[in-house]
mmCIF file of C-alpha atoms in Angstrom:
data_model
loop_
_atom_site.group_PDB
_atom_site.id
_atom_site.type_symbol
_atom_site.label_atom_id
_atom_site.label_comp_id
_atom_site.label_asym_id
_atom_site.label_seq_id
_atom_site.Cartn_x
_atom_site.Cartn_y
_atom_site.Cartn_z
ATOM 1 C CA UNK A 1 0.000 0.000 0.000
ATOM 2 C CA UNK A 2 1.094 3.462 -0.644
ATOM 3 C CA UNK A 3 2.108 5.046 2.306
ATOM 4 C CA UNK A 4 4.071 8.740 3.377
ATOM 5 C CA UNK A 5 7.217 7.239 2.655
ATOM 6 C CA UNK A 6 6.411 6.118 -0.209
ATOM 7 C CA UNK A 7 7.972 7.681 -3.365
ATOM 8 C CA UNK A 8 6.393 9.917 -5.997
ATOM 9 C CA UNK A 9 6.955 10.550 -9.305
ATOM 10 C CA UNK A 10 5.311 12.792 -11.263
ATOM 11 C CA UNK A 11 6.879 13.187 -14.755
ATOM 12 C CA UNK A 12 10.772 12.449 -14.984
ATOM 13 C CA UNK A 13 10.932 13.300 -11.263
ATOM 14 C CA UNK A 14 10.648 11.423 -8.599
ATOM 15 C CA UNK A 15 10.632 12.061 -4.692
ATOM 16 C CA UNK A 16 12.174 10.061 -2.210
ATOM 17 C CA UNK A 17 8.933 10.738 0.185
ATOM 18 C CA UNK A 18 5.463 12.207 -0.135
ATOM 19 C CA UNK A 19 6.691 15.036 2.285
ATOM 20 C CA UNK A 20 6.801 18.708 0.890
ATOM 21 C CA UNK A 21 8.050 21.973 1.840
ATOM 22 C CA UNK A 22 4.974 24.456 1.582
ATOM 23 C CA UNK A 23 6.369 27.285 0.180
ATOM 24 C CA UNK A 24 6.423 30.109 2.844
ATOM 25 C CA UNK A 25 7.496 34.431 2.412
ATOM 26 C CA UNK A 26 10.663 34.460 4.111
ATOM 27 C CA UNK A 27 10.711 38.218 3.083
ATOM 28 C CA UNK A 28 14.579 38.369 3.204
ATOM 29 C CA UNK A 29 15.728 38.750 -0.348
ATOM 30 C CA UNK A 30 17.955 41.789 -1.696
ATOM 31 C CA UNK A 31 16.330 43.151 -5.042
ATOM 32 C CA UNK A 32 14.549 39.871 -5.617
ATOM 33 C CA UNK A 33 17.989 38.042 -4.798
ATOM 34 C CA UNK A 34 18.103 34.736 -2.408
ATOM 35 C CA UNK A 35 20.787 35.316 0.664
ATOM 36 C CA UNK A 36 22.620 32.778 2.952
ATOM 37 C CA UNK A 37 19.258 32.960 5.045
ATOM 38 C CA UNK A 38 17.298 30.701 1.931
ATOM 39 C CA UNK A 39 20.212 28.758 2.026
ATOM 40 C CA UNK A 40 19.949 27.454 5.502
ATOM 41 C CA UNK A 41 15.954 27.976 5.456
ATOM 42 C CA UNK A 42 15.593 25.572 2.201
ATOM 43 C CA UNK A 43 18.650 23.227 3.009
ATOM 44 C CA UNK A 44 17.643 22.732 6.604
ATOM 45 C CA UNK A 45 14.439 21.691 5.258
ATOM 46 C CA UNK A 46 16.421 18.698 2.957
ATOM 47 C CA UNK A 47 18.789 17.707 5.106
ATOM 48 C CA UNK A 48 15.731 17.046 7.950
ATOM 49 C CA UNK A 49 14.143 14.539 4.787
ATOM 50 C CA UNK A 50 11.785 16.315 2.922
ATOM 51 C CA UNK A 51 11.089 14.842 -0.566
ATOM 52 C CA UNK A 52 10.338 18.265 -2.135
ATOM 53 C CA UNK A 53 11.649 21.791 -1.023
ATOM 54 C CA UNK A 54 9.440 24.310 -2.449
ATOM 55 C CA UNK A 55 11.163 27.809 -2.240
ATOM 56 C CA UNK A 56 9.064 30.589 -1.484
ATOM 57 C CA UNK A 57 6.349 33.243 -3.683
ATOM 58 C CA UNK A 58 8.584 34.182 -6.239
ATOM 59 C CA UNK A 59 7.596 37.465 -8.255
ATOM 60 C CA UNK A 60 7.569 37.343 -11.626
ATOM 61 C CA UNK A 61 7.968 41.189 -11.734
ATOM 62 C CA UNK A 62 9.384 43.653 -9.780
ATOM 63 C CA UNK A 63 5.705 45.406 -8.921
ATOM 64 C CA UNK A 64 4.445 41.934 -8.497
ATOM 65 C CA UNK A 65 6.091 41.271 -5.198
ATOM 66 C CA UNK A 66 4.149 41.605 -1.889
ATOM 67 C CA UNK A 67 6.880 43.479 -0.050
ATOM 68 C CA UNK A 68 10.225 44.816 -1.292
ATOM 69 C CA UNK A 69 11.275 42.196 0.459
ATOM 70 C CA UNK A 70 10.123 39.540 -1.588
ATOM 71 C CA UNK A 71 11.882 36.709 -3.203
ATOM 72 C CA UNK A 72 12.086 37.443 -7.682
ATOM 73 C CA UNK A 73 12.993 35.994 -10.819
ATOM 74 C CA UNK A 74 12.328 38.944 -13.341
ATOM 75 C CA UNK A 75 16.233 39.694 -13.585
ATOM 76 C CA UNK A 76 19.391 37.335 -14.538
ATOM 77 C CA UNK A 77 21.328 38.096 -11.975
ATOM 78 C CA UNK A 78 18.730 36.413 -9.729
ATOM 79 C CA UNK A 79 19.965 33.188 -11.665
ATOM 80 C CA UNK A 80 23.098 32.678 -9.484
ATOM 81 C CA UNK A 81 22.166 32.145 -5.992
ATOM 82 C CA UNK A 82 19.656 30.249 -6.418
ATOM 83 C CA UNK A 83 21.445 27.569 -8.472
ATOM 84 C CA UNK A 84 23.800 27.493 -5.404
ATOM 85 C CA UNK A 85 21.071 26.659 -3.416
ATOM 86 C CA UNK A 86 19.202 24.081 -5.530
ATOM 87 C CA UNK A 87 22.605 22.068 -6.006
ATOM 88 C CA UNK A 88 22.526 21.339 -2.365
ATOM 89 C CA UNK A 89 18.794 20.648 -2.082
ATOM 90 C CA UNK A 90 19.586 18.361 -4.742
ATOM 91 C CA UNK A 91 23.009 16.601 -3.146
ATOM 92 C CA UNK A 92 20.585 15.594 0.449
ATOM 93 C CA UNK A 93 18.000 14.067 -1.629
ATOM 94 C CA UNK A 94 15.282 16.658 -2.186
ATOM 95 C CA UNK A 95 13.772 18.041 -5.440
ATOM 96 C CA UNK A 96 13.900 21.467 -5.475
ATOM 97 C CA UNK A 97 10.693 23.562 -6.131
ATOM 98 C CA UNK A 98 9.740 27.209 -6.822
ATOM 99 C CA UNK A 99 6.595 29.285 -6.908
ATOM 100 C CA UNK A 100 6.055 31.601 -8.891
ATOM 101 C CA UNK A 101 3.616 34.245 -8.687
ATOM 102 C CA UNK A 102 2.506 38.086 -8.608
ATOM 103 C CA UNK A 103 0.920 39.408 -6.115
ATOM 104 C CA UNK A 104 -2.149 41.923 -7.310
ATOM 105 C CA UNK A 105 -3.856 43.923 -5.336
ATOM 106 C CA UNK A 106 -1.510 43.245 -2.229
ATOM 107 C CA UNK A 107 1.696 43.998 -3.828
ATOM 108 C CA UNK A 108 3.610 46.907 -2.461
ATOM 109 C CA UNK A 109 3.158 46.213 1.151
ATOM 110 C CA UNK A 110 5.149 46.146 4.371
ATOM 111 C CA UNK A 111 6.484 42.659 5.765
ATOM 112 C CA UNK A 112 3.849 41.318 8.415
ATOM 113 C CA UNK A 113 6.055 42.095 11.382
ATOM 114 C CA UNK A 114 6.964 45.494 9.949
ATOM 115 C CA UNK A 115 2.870 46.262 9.987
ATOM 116 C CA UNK A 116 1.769 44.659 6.331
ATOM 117 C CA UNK A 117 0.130 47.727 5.681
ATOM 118 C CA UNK A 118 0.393 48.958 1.835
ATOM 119 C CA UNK A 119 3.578 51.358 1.473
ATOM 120 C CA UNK A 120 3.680 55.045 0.166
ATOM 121 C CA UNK A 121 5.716 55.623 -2.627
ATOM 122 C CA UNK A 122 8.210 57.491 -0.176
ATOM 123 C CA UNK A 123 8.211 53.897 1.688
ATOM 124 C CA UNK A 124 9.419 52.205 -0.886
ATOM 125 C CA UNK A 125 5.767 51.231 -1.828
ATOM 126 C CA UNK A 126 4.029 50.945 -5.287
ATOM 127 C CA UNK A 127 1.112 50.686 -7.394
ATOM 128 C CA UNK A 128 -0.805 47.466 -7.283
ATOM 129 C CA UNK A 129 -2.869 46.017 -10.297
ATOM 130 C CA UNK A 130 -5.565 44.190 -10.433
ATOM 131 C CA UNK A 131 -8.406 43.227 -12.169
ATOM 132 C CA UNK A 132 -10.548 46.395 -11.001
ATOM 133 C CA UNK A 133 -9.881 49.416 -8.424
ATOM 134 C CA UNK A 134 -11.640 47.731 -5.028
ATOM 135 C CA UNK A 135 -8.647 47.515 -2.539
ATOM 136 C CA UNK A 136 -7.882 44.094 -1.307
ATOM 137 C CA UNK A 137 -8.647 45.022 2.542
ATOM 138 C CA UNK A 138 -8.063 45.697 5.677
ATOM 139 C CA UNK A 139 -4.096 47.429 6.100
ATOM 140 C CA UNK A 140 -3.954 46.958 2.329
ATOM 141 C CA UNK A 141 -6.110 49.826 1.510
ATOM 142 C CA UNK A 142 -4.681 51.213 -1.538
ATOM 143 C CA UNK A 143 -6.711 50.868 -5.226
ATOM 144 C CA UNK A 144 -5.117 48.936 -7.641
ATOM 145 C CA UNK A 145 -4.745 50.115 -11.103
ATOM 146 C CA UNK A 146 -7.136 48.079 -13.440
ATOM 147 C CA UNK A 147 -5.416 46.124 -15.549
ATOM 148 C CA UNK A 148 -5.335 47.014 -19.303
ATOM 149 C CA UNK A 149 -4.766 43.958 -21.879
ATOM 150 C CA UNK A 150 -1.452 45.323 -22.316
ATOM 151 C CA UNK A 151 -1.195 44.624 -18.732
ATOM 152 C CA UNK A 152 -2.550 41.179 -19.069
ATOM 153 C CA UNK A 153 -0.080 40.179 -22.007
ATOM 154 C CA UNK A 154 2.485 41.912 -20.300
ATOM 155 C CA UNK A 155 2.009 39.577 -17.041
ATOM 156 C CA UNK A 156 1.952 36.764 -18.930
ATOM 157 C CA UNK A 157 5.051 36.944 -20.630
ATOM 158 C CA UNK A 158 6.829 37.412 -17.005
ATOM 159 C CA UNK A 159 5.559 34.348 -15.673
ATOM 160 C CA UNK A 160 7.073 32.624 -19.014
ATOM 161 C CA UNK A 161 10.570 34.279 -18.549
ATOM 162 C CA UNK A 162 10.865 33.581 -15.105
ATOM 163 C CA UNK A 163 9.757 30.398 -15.783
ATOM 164 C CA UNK A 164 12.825 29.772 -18.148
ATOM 165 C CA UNK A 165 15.005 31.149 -15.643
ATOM 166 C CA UNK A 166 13.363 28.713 -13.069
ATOM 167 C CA UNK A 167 15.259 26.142 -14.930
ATOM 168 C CA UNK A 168 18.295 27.728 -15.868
ATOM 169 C CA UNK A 169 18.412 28.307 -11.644
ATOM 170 C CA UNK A 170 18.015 24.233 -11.397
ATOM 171 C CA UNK A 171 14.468 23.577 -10.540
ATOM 172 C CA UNK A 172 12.533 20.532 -11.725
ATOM 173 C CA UNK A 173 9.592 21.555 -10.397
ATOM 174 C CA UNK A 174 7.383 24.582 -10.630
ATOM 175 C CA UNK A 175 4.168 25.518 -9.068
ATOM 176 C CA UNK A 176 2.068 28.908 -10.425
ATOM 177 C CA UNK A 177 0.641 30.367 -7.361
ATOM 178 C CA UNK A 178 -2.689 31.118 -8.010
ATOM 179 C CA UNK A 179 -4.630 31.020 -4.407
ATOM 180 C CA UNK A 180 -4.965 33.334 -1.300
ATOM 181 C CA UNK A 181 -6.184 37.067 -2.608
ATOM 182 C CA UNK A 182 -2.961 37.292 -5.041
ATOM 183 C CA UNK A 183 -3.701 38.003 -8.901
ATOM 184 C CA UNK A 184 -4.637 35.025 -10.612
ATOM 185 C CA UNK A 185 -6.760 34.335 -7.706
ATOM 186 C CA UNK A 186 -8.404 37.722 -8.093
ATOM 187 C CA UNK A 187 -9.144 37.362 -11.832
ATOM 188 C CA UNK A 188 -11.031 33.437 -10.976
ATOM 189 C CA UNK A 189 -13.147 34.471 -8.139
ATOM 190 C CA UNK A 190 -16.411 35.969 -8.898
ATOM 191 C CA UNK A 191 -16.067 37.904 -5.119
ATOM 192 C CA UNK A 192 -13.124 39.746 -6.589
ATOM 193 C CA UNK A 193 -12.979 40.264 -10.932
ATOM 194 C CA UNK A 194 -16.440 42.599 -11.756
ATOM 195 C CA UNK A 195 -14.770 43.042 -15.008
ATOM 196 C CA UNK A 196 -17.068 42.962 -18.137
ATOM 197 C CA UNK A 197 -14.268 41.902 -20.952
ATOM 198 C CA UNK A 198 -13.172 38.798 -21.993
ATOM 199 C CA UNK A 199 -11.558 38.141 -18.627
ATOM 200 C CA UNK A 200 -14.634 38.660 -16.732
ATOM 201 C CA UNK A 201 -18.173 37.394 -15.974
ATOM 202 C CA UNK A 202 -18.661 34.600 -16.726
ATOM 203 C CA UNK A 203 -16.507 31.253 -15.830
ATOM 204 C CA UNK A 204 -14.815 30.762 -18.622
ATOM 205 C CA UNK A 205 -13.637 34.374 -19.238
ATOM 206 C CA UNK A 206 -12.868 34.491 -15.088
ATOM 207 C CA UNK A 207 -10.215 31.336 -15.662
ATOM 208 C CA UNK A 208 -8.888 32.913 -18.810
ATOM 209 C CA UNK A 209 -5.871 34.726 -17.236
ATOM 210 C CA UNK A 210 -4.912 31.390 -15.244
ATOM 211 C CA UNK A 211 -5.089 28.947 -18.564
ATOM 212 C CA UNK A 212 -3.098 31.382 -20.731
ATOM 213 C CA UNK A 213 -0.595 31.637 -18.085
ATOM 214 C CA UNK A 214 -0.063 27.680 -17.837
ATOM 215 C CA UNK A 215 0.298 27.842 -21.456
ATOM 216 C CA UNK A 216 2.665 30.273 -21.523
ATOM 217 C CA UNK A 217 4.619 28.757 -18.921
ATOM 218 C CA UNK A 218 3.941 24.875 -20.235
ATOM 219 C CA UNK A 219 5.241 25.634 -23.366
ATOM 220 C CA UNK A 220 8.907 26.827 -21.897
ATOM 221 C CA UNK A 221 9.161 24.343 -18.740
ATOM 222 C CA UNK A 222 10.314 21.149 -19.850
ATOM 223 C CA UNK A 223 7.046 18.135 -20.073
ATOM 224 C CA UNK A 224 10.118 15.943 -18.071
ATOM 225 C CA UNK A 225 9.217 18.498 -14.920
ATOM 226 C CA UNK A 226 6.239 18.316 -13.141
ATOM 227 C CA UNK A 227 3.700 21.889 -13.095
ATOM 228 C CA UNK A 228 1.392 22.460 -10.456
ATOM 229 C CA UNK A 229 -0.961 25.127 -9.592
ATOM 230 C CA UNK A 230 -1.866 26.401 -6.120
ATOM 231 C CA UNK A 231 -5.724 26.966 -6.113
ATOM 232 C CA UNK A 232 -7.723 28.759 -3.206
ATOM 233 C CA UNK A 233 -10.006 25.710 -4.237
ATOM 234 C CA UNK A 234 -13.241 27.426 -2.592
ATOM 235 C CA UNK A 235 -13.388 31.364 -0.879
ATOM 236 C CA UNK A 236 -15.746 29.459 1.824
ATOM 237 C CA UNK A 237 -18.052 32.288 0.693
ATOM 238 C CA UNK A 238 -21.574 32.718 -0.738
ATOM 239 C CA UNK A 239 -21.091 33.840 -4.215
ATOM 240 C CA UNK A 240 -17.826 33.050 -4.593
ATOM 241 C CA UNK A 241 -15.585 30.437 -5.548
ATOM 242 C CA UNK A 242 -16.797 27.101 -4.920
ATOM 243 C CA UNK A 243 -15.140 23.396 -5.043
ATOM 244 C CA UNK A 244 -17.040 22.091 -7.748
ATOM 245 C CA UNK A 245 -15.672 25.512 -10.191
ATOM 246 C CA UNK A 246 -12.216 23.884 -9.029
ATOM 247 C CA UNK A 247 -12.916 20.288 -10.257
ATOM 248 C CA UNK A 248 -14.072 21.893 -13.531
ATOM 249 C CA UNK A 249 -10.903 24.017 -13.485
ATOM 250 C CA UNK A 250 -8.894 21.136 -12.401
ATOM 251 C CA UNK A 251 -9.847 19.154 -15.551
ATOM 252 C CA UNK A 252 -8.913 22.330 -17.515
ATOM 253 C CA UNK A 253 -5.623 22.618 -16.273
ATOM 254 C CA UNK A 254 -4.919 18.920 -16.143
ATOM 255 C CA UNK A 255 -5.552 19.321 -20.447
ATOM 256 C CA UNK A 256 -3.263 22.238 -20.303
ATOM 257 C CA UNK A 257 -0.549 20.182 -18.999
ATOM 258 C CA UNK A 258 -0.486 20.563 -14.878
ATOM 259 C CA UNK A 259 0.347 17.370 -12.923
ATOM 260 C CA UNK A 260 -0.789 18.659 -9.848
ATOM 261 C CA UNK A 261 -3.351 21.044 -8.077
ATOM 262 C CA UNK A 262 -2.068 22.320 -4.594
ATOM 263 C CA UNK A 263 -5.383 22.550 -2.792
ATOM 264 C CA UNK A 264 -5.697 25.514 -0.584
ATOM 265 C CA UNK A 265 -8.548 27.921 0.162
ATOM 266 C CA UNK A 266 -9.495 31.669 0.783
ATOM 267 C CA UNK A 267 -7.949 34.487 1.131
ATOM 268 C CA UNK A 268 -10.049 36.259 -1.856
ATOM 269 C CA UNK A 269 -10.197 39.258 -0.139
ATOM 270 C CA UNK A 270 -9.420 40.499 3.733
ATOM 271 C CA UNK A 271 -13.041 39.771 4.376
ATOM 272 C CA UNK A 272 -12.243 35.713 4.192
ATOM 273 C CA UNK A 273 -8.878 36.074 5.871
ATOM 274 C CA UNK A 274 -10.355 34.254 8.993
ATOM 275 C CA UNK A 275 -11.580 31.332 6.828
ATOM 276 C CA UNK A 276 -8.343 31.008 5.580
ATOM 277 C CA UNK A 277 -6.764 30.212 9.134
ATOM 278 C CA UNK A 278 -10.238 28.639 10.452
ATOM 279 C CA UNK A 279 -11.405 26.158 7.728
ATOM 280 C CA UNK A 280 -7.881 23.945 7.742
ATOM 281 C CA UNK A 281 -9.480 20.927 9.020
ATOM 282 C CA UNK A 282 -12.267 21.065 6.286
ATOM 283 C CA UNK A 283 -9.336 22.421 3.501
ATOM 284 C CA UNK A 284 -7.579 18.839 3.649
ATOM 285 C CA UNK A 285 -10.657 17.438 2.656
ATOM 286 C CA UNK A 286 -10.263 19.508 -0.395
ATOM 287 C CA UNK A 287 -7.867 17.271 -2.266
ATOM 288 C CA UNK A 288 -9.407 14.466 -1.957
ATOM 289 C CA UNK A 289 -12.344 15.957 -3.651
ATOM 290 C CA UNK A 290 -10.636 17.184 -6.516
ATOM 291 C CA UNK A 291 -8.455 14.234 -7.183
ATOM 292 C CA UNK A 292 -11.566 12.259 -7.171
ATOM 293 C CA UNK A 293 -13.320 14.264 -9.504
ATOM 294 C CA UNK A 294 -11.299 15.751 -11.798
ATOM 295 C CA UNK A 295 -8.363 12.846 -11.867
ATOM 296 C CA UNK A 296 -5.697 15.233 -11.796
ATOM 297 C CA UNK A 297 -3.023 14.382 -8.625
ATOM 298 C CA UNK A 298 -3.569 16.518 -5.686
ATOM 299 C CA UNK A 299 -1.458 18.264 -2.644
ATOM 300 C CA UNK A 300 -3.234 18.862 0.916
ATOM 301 C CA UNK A 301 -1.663 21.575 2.819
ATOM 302 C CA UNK A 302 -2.741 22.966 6.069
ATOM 303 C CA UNK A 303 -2.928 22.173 9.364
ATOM 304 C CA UNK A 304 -0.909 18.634 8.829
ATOM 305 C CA UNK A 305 0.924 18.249 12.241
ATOM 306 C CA UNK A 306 1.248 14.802 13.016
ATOM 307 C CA UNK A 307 3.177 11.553 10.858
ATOM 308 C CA UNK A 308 -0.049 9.596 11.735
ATOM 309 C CA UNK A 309 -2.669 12.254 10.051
ATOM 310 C CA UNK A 310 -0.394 12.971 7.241
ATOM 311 C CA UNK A 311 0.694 8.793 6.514
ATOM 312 C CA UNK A 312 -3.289 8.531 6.413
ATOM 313 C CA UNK A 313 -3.827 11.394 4.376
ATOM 314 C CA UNK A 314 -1.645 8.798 1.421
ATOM 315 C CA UNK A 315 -2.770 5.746 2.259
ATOM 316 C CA UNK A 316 -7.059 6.590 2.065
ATOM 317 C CA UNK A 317 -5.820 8.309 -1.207
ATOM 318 C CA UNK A 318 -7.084 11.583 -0.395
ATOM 319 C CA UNK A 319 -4.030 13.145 -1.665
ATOM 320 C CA UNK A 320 -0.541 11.888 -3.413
ATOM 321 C CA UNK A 321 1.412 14.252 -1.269
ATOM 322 C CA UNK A 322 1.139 16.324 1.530
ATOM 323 C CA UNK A 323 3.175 19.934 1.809
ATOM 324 C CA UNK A 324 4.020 20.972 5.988
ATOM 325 C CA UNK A 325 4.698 24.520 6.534
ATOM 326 C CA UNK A 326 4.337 25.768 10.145
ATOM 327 C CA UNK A 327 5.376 22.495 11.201
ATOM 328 C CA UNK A 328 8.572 22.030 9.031
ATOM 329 C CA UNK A 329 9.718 25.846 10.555
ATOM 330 C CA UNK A 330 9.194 23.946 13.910
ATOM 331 C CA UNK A 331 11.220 21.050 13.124
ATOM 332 C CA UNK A 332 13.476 20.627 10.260
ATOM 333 C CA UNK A 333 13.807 17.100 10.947
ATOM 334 C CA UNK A 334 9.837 16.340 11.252
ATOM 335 C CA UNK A 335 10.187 13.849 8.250
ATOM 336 C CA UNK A 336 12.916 11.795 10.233
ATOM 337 C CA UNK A 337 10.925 11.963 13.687
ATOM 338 C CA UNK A 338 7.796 10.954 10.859
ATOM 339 C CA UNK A 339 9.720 7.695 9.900
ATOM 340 C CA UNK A 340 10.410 6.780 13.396
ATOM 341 C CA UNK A 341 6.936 7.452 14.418
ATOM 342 C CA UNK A 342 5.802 4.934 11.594
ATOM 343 C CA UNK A 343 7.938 2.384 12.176
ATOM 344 C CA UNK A 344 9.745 2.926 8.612
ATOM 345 C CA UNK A 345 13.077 2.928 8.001
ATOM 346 C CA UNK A 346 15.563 5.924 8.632
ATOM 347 C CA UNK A 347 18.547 5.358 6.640
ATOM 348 C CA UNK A 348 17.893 7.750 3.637
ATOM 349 C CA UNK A 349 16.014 9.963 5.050
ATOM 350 C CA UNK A 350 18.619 12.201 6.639
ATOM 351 C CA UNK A 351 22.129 12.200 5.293
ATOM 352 C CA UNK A 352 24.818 10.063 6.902
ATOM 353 C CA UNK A 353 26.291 12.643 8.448
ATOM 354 C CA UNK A 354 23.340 13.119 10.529
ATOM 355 C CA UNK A 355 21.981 9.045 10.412
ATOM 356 C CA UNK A 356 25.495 8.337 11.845
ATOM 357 C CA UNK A 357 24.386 10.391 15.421
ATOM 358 C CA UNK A 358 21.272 9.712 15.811
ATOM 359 C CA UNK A 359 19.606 7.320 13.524
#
């Protein structure tokens, strides 16, 4: 039977486990450049035994991160550091990830312990875009510049260059981040997009933005590397998105060429922030949903704390892998303490230098 330590391969690649780094906003990055802080972040997270390492929200444009802060591939000379990084995910056994993404109507903000209120131009802030002038919410009150089709092909194209330079940096695997409030999100979700063009109203003009980026993106990343596509799978809202738009959208995407749909929720606007954090026991049930209806492979994120939830999370087939956050920033080494908790074998899961000490 399948089980957490099982391994996955999806495409060309395959993991060791079915244990992934969530991709979290280390908002530490110099001009969109990684530091020796993603370096011990990501390779901490490998060396503990994680199958994949996803690296954080990676702006496709300058304007698209959400802080100044924010992690980038819109520039060459972003290239570098990361390939440093991505050769040692890649010597301790992990396949390293990226996510790419732009963040909307909450780009130009403050880092969450600096406030994560939107920044004044004299801040270091900027304009957001979206797909009309309604704020996001809450601290982020500023409008957002509606977004032209210039805009629209203009977005597009970033996500396929940084895509290229995803794999020039080493990655063989990328996810398009298109959940929690950010732009693609916005465009989906009837609560948000009001627009009255061919990306808005109805469904199939609301998913237009998301399928033309895949394709863009699909038809530069290599069909040996896995694509994925992090969905706010309902906004937990009336009105709104709802599960069963995902399963149609999952089939969509799984035509387009996406192996995967990372199955989050929420975050449309500031109004559904509290779902977000509240609805993570109902949210796992989420993949299982879509993987059963749509037949494209799923990941279940949030909330997974414990080796026995997250082994039975594999083995009822609600998901083929599920991505840790919170809990990997607790402990690096939850995928060894995992295998021990299981009764599965160690040796492989940590490098020998460590296994030598305390396997």
């Amino acid at each position: 039977m399948t089980h957490l330590f099982s391994p996955l391969t999806l495409k060309e690649v395959t993991l060791r486990n079915r244990i992934g780094v969530s991709p979290m906003c280390q908002y530490s990055s110099e001009d969109g450049r990684a530091t020796d802080w993603h370096l011990v972040h990501l390779g901490s997270r490998a060396v503990g035994g994680a199958g994949l390492v996803i690296a954080e929200a990676t702006a496709v444009t300058a304007a698209g991160r959400i802080t100044p802060h924010d992690a980038g591939l819109w520039s060459d000379d972003q290239v570098e550091p990361l390939q440093r990084i991505n050769r040692f995910l890649r010597l301790h056994g992990a396949v390293p990830g990226v996510q790419l993404a732009h963040a909307g109507r909450k780009a130009g903000a403050a880092r969450p312990w600096e406030g994560g209120h939107h920044l004044a131009e004299e801040e270091g802030g900027w304009e957001p875009i979206g797909p009309g002038a309604e704020p996001f919410g809450g601290r982020l009150t500023r409008r957002p510049r509606p977004m032209t089709l210039a805009d629209i092909d203009r977005v597009q194209v970033a996500f396929r260059a940084a895509a290229e330079r995803a794999l020039v940096a080493g990655y063989e695997f990328l996810e398009i981040h298109a959940a929690h409030g950010y732009l693609l999100h916005s465009f989906y979700s009837p609560l948000v997009n009001r627009r009255t063009d061919a990306y808005g109203g109805s469904f199939d003009n609301r998913i237009r933005l998301l399928l033309e980026t895949v394709r863009q993106v699909r038809a530069v990343w290599p069909e040996r590397f896995p694509l994925a596509v992090r969905l706010s799978a309902t906004d937990w809202t009336p009105g709104g998105w709802t599960v069963e738009d995902s399963i149609v959208l999952g089939q969509r995407l799984s035509s387009e060429g996406v192996d995967l749909i990372d199955c989050s929720s929420g975050g449309a606007s500031h109004a559904s922030l509290t779902v977000l954090g509240g609805a993570r026991g109902n949210q796992l049930e989420l993949a299982e949903v879509i993987r059963q209806a749509s037949g494209v492979g799923t990941a279940a994120v949030g909330g997974i704390t414990d080796a026995q939830q997250a082994d039975q999370i594999i083995r009822s087939g609600k998901a083929d892998i599920v991505l840790l956050g919170r809990e990997l920033l607790r402990d690096p080494f939850w995928p060894f303490h995992a295998a021990r908790a299981l009764g599965q074998t160690t040796a492989g899961v940590i490098p020998p230098q460590v296994h030598h000490w305390v396997g």
